[in-house]
Coordinates of C-alpha atoms and ligand atoms in Angstrom, one line a residue:
X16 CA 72.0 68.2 94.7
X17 CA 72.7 71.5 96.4
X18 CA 76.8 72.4 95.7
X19 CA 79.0 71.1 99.2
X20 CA 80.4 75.4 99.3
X21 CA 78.4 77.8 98.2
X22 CA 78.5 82.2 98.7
X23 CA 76.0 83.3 102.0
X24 CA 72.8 84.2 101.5
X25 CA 73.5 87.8 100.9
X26 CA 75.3 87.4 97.7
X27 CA 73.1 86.4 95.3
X28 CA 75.0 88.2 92.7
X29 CA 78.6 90.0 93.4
X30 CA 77.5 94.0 93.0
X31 CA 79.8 97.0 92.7
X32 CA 79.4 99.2 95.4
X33 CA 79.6 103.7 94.8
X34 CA 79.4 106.2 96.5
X35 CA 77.5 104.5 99.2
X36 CA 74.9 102.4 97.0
X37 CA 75.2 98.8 95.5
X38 CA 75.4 99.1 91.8
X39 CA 74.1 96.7 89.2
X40 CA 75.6 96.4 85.4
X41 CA 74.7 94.8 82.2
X42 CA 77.9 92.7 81.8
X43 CA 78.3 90.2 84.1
X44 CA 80.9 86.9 84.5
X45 CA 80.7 83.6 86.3
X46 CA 82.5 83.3 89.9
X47 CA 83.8 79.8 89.4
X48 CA 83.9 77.4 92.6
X49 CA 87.5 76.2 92.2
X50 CA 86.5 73.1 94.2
X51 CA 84.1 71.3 91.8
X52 CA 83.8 73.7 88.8
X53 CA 79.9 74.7 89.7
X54 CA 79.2 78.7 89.3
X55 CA 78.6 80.5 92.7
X56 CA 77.4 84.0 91.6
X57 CA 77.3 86.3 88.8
X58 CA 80.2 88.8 89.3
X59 CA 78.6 92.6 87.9
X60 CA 81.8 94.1 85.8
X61 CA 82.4 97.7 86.3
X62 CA 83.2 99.8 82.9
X63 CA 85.2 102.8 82.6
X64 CA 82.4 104.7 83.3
X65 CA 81.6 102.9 86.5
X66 CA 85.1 103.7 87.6
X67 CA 84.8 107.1 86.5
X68 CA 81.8 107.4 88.8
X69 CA 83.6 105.7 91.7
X70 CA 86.8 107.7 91.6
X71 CA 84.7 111.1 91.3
X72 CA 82.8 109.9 94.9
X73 CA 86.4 109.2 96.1
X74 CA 87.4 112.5 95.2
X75 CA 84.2 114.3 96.6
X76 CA 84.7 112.7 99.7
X77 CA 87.7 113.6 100.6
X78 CA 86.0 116.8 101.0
X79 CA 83.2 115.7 103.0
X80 CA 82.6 114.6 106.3
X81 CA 85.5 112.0 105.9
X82 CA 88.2 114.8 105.6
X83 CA 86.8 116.8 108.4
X84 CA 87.0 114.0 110.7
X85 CA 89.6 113.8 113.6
X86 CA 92.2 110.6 112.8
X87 CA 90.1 109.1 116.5
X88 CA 86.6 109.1 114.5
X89 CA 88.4 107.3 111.9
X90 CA 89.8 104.6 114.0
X91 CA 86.6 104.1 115.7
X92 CA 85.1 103.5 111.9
X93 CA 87.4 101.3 111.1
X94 CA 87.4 99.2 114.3
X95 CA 83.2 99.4 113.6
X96 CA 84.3 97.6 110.4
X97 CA 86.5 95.4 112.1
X98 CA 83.1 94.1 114.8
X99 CA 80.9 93.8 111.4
X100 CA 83.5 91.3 110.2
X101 CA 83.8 90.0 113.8
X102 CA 79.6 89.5 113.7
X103 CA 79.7 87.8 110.2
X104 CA 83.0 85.8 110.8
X105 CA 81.5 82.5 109.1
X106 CA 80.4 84.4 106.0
X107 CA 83.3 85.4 105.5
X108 CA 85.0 82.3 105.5
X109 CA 82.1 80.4 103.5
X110 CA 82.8 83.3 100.9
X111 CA 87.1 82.5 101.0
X112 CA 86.6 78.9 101.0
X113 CA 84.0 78.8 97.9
X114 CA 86.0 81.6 95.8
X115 CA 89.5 79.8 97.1
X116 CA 89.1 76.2 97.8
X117 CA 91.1 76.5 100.3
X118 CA 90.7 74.7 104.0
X119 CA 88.3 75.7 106.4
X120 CA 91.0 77.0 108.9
X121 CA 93.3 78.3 106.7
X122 CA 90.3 80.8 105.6
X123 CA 89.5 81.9 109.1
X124 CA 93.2 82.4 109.7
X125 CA 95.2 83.7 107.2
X126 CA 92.1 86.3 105.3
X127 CA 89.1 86.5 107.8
X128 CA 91.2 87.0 111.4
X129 CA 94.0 88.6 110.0
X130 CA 91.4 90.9 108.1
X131 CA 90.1 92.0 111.6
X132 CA 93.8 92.2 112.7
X133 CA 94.6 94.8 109.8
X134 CA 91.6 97.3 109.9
X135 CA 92.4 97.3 114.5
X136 CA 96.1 97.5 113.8
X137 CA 96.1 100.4 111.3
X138 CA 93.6 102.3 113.1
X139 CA 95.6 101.9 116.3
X140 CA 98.5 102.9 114.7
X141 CA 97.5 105.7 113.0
X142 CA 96.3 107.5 116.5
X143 CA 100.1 107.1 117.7
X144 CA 101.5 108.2 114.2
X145 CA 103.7 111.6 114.8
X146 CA 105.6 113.9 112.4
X147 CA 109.4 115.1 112.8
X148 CA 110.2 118.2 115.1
X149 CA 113.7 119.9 114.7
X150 CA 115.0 123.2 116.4
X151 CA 118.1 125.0 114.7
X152 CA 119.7 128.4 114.9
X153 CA 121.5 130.1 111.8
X154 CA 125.2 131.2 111.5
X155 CA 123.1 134.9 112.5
X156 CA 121.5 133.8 115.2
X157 CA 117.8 133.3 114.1
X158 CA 115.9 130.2 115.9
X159 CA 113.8 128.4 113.6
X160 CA 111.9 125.5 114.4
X161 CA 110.6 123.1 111.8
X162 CA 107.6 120.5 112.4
X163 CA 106.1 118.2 109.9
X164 CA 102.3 117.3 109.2
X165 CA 100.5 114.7 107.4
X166 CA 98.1 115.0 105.1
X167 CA 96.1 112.3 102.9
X168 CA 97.2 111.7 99.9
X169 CA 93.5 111.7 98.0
X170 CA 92.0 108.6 96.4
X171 CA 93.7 105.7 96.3
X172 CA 93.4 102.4 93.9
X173 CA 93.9 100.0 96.0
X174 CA 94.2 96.3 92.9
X175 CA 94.2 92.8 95.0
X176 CA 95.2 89.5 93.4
X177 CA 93.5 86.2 94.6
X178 CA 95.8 84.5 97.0
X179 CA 94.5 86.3 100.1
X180 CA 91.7 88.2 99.6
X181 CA 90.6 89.8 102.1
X182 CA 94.1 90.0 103.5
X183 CA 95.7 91.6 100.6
X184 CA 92.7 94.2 100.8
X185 CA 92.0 94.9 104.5
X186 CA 96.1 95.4 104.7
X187 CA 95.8 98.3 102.7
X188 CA 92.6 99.6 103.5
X189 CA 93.6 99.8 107.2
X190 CA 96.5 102.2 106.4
X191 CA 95.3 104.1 103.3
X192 CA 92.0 104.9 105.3
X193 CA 93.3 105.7 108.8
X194 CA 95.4 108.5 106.9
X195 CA 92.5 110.3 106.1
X196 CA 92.5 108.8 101.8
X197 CA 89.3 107.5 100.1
X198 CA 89.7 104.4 98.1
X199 CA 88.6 102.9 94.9
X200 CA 89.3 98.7 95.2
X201 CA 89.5 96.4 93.0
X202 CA 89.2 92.5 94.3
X203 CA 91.0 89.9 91.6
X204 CA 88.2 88.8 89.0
X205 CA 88.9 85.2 90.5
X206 CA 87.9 86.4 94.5
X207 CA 85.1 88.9 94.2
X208 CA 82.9 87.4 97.3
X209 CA 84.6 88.7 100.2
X210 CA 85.4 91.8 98.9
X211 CA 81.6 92.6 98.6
X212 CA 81.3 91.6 102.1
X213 CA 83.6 94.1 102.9
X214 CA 81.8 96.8 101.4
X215 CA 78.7 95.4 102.9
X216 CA 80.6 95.8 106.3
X217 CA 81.6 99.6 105.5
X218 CA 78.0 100.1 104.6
X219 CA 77.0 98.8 107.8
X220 CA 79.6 100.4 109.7
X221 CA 78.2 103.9 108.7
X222 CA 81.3 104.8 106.5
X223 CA 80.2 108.1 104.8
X224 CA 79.5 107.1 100.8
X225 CA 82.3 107.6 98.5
X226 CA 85.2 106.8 101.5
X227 CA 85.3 103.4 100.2
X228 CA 84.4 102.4 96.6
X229 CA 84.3 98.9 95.5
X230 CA 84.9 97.9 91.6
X231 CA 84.6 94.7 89.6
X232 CA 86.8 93.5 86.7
X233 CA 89.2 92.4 85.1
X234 CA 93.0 94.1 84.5
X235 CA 93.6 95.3 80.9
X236 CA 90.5 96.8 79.0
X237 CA 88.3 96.9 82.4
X238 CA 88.2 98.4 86.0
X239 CA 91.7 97.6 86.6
X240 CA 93.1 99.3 83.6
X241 CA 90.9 102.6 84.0
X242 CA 91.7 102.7 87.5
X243 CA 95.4 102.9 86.8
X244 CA 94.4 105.9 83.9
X245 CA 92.4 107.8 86.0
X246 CA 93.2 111.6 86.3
X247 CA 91.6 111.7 89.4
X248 CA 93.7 108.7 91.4
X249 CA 96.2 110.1 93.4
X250 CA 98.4 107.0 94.2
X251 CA 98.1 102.8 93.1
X252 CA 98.9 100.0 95.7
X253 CA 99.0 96.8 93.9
X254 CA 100.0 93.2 94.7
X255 CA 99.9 90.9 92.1
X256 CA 102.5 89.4 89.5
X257 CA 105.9 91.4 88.7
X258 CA 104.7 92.0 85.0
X259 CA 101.4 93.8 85.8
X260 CA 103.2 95.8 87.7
X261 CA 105.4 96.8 85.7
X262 CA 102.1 97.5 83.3
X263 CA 100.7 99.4 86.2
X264 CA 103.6 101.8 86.6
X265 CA 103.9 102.7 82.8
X266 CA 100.0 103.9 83.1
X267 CA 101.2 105.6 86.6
X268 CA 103.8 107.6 85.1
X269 CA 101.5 110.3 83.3
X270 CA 100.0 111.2 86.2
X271 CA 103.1 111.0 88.7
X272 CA 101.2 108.7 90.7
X273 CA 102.9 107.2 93.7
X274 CA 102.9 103.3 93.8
X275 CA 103.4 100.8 96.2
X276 CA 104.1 97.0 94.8
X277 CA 104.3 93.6 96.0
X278 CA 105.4 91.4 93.3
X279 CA 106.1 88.0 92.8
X280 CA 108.6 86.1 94.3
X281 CA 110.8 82.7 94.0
X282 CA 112.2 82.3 97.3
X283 CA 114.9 80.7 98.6
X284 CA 115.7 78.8 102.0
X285 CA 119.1 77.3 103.6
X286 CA 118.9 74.9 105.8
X287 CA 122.1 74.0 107.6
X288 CA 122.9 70.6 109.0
X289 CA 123.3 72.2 112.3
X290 CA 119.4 72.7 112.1
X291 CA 116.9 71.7 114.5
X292 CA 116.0 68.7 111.6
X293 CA 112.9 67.9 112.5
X294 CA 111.8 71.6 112.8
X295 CA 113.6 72.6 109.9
X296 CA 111.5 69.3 107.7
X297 CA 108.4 70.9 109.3
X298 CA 109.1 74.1 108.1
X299 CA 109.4 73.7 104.7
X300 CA 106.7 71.2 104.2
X301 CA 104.5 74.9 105.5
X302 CA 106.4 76.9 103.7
X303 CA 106.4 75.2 100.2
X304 CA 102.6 73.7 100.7
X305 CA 100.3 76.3 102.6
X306 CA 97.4 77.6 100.5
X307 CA 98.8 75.0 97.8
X308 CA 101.7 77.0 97.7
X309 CA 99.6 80.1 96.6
X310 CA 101.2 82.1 99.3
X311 CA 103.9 84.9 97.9
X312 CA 106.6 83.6 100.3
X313 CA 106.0 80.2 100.0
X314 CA 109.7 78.8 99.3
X315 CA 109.9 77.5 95.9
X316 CA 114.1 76.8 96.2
X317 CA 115.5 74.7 98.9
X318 CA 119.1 74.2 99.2
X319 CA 120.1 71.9 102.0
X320 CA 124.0 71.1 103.3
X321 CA 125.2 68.2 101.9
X322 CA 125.6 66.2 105.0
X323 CA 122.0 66.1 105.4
X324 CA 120.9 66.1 102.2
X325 CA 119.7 62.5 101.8
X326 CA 118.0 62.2 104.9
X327 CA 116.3 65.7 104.5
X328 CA 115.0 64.9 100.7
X329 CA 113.7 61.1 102.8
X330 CA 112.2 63.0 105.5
X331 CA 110.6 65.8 103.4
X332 CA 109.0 63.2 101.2
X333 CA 107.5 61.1 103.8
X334 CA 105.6 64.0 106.0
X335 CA 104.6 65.8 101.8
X336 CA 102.5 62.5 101.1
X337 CA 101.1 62.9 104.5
X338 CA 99.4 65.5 103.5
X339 CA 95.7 65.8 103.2
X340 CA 94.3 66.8 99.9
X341 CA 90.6 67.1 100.3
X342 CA 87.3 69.3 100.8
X343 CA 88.1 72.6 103.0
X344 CA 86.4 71.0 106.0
X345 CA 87.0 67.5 106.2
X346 CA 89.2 66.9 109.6
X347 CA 92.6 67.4 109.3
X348 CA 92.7 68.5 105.4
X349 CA 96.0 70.1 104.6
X350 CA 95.4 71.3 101.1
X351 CA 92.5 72.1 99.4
X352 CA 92.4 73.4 95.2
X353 CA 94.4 75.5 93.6
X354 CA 92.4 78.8 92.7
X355 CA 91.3 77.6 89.2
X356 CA 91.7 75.1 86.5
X357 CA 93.7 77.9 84.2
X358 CA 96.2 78.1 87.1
X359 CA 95.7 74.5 87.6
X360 CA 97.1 74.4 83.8
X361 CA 100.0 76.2 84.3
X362 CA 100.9 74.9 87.3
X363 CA 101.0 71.2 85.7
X364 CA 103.2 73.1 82.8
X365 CA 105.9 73.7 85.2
X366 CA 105.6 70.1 86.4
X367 CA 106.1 68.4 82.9
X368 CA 109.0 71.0 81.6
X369 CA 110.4 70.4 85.2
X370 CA 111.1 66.7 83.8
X371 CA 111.7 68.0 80.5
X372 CA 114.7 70.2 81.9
X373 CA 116.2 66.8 83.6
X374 CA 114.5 66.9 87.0
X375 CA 114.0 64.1 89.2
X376 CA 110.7 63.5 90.7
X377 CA 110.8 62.6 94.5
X378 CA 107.0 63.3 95.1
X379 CA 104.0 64.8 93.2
X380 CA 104.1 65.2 89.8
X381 CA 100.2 64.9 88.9
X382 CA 96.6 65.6 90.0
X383 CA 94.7 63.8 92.4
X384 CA 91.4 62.0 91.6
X385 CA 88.5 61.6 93.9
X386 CA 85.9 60.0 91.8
X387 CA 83.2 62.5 92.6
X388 CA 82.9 66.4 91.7
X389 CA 86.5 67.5 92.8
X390 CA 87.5 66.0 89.6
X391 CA 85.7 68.4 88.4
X392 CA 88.0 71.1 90.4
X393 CA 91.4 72.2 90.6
X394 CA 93.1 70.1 92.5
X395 CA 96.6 69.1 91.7
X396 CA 99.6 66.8 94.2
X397 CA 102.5 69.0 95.9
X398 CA 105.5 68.4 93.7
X399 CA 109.1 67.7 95.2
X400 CA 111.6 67.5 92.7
X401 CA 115.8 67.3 93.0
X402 CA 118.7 67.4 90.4
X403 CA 118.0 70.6 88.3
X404 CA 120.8 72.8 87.1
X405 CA 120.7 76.1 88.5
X406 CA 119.4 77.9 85.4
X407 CA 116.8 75.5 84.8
X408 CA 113.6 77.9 84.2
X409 CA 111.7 75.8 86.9
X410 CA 114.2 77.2 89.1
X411 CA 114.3 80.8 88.2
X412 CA 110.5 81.6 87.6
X413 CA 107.4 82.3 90.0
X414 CA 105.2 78.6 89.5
X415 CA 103.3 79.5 92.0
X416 CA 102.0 75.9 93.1
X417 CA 103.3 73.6 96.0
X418 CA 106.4 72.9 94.3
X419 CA 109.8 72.4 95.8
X420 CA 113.1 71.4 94.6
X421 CA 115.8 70.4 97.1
X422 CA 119.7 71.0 95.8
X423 CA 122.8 70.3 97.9
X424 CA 125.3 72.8 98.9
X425 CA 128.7 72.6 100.5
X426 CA 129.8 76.0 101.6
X427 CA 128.0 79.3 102.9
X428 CA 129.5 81.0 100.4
X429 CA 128.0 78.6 97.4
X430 CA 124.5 78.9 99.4
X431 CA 124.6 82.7 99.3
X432 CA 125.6 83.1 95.9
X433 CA 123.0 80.5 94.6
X434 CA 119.7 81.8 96.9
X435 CA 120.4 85.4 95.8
X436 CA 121.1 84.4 92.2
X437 CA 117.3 84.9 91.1
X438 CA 115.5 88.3 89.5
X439 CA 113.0 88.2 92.7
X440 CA 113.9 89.5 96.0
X441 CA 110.7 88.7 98.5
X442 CA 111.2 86.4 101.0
X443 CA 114.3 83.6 102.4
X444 CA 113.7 81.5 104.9
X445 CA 117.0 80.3 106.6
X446 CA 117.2 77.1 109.3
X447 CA 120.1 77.1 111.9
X448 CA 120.8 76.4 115.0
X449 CA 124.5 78.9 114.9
X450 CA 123.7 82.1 116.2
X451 CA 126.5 83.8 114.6
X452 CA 125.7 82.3 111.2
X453 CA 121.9 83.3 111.9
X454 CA 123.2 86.8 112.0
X455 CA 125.4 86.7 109.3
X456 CA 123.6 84.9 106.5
X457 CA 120.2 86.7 107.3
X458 CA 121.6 90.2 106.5
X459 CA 123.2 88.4 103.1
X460 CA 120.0 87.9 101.8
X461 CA 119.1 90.3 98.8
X462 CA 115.2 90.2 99.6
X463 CA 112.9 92.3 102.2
X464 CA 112.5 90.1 104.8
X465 CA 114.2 87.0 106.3
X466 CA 113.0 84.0 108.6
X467 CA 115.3 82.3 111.1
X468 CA 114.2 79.1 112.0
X469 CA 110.2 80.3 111.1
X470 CA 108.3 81.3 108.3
X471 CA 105.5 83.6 107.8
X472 CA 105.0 85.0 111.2
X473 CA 104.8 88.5 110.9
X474 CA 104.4 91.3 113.4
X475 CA 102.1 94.0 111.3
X476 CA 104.5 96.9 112.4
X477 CA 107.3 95.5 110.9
X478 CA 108.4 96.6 107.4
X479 CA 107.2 93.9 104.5
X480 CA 108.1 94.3 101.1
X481 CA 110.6 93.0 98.1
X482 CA 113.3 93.9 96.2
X483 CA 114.4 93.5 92.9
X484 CA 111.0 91.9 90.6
X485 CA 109.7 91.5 94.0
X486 CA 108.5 95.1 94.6
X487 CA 108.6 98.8 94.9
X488 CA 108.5 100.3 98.4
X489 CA 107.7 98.9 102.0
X490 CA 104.6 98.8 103.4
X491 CA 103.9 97.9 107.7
X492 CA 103.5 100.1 110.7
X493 CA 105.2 103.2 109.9
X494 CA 106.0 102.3 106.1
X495 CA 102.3 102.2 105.7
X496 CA 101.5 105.4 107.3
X497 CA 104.4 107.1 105.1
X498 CA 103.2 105.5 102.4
X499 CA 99.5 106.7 102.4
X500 CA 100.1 110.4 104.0
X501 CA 102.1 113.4 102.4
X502 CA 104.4 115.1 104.5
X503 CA 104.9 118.8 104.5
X504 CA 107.3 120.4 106.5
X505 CA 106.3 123.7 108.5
X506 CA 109.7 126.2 109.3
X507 CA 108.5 128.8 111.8
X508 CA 111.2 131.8 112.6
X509 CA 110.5 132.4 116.0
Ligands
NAD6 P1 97.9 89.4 88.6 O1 99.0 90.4 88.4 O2 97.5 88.6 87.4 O3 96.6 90.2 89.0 C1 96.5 91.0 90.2 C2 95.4 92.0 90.1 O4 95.8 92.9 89.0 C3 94.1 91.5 89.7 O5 93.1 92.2 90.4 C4 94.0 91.8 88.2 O6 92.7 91.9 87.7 C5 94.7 93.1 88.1 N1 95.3 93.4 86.8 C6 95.9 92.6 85.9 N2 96.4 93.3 84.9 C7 96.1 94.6 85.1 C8 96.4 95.8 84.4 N3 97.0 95.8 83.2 N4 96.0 97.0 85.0 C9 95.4 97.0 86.2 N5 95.1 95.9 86.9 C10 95.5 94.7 86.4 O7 98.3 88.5 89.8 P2 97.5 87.3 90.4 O8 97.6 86.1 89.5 O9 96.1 87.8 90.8 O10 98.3 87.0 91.8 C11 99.4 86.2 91.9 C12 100.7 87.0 91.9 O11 100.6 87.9 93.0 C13 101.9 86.2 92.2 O12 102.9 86.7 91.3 C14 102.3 86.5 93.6 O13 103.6 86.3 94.0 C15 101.9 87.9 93.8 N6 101.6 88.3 95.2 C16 102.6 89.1 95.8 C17 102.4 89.4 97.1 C18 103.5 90.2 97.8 O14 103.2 90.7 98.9 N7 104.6 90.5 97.3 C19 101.3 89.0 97.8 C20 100.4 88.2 97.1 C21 100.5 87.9 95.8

């Protein structure tokens, strides 16, 4: 029986692409369908000397037609890009869904729109990007007037993890490219599908060979590692968990590479009993539970005000087991797998030590059976949990899962000190209906970006990034196009 999600027709096997051309290898791993375990393509995995060969066409190109190009002849690449992914929307989601496991909409949503939204955005953006322009006169009286240019950087490493693929990737190929950069990417070994659409879609697009450079692999001893090494890379973005980068900049430092990172996270959010309660209940069932809590900003700490506790913890449960586990397109699914059954694994580690370490289990807990091939997959329940003390390690590292735990709090001062009492800095999510205490908790928070009364909408100019373990740098409208340019300063005596 043909497999429910499978790859489209044009990815029989998962190729690197170089310098322009599709490139086969001798080692090759299996892309594993989270949903039901079956294989969905051979995944070709690029040595060092592949990488070598991709990073040299990065370098060559910045050279070529790509570098004499105007920043307008960029942007009108990029949004060609953009109408390939328009044209071949559903195989892009058919290639999310089957690497992910995630739902149907989620997948045209969160990666394949939002991956349209961040090649148009960037390019857009980049055409109204402007330097700095000061006029002085000394103490003796000589006018000087000093302007600024940007320049590319050169070839970027651009390493993805698996949450959101073709998110993660198109949000930094937007930027890095616009600025006039080549790129070398690398998709996670666990999404490589829509990654090589992408590259079909430059391809398509007529992207001169060698702008964008597509590698497969794994992180230490493979692509990802000899990217990091290579001579030739000028600068790494990388998004992934706080240790690899942290990995990632030690290979950096030789070279005096610049790096960008968004790291892990294990984010808090308050909600005050002067909340909107049934928005506030809503909220936090998305934000702990979308993309099976795969989702760097999903909150993983909620600490509600006492008088509301009980009913919150009630409520919360009630609209959690509501929620639809099932295949990504059955009508009104809610959750689909997790990414794999290794993650699957150490998601369900957290769950046992969570009981270990004296939680209480209000929902969740195991993994859901179906009686058909999803048992098979890696599907697991979304876990609500109470009564841990704050040091408990199932409160202070990244699980990663849909997993919350719910503690009471009596004073904004307690709140505070407990929500930024973590090693991660990413995301809070804060619910209130107080404007003043909107204002003043929200600038408390020790991460890079805050929700009031939302979560996860984001406006692609605005900054996005962590502190702390959660990252190095911003990245978002401007912080994006400083990221991927180099700024030289011109001082003319006139
Ligand atoms: P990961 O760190 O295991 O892998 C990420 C990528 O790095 C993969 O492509 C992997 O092959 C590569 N890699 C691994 N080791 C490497 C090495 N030594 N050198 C070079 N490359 C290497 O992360 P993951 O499991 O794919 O993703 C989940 C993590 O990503 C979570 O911690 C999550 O919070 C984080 N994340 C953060 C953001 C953010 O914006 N802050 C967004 C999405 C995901």
């Amino acid at each position: 029986m043909p497999a429910r999600f499978a790859l489209p027709p044009s990815l029989t096997s998962l190729r690197n692409y170089v310098g322009g051309e599709f490139v086969s290898t001798d080692k090759r791993f299996d892309n594993v369908c989270p949903l039901d375990g079956h294989v969905l393509a051979q995944v070709h995995e690029a040595d060092a000397a592949l990488v070598d060969q991709a990073v040299q066409s990065a370098h060559k190109a910045l050279a070529g037609p790509w570098g004499a190009m105007s920043v307008d002849e960029r942007a009108k690449l990029l949004h060609r890009v953009a109408d390939v992914i328009e044209r071949r929307f559903d195989d892009f989601v058919a290639a999310e869904v089957a690497d992910t496991g995630r739902p149907v909409e989620q997948a045209k949503k969160l990666d394949v729109f939002r991956g349209m939204l961040n090649l148009r955005t960037f390019a857009d953006l980049g055409k109204a990007a402007h330097g700095d322009f000061f006029e002085m006169r000394t103490a003796d009286g000589a006018d000087l007037m000093n302007y600024t240019v940007r320049k590319p950087l050169g070839v970027v490493a651009s390493i993805s993890p698996w949450n959101l693929p073709l998110l993660s990737m198109t949000w930094k190929a937007g930027p890095a490219l616009i600025c006039g950069n080549t790129m070398v990417v690398k998709p996670s070994e666990e999404t490589p599908s829509s990654a090589t659409l992408l590259a079909e879609a430059f391809h398509e697009a007529g992207v001169p060979p060698g702008v964008f450079n597509l590698v497969h692999g794994f992180g230490p001893n493979s692509a990802g590692e000899a990217m990091t090494r290579h001579p030739l890379v000028d600068a790494i973005t990388f998004t992934g968990e706080s240790r690899t980068g942290s990995t990632i900049m030690k290979a950096a430092a030789d070279g005096m590479k610049e790096v960008s990172f968004e790291l892990g996270g294990k984010n808090p959010a308050l909600v005050f009993a002067d909340c909107d309660f049934d928005a506030a209940v809503d909220g936090v069932v998305r934000s702990s539970f979308t993309n099976t809590g795969q989702v760097c900003l999903c909150s993983e700490r909620v600490y509600v005000e006492r008088p509301i506790f009980e009913r919150f913890v009630a409520e919360l449960k009630k609209r959690t087991e509501k929620l639809k586990i099932g295949w990504p397109d059955e009508p009104d699914v809610a959750m689909g797998s997790l990414i794999s059954r290794k993650h699957q694994a150490k998601v369900l580690s957290y769950y046992k030590l969570a009981l270990e370490e004296g939680a209480t289990l209000v929902s969740g807990g195991g993994v859901p059976r179906f009686g058909d091939e999803r048992d098979h997959g890696a599907f697991i329940e979304p876990t609500i949990w109470t009564g841990l003390a704050d040091q408990a390690r199932c409160l202070r590292e990244e699980v990663f899962g849909p997993v919350c735990h719910i503690a009471p709090f009596d004073t904004e001062e307690e709140a505070m000190a407990r929500a930024n009492d973590s090693v991660y800095g990413l995301a809070a999510t804060l619910w209130t209906t107080n404007l003043s205490r909107a204002h003043r908790v929200a600038r408390r928070f020790h991460t890079g970006i805050v929700w009031v009364n939302t979560w996860y909408l984001r406006d692609l100019r605005t900054p996005f990034g962590g502190s702390k373990l959660s990252g190095l740098g911003r990245e978002g409208g401007r912080h994006s196009l400083d990221f991927y340019s180099e700024t030289t300063n011109i001082c003319v005596k006139l």
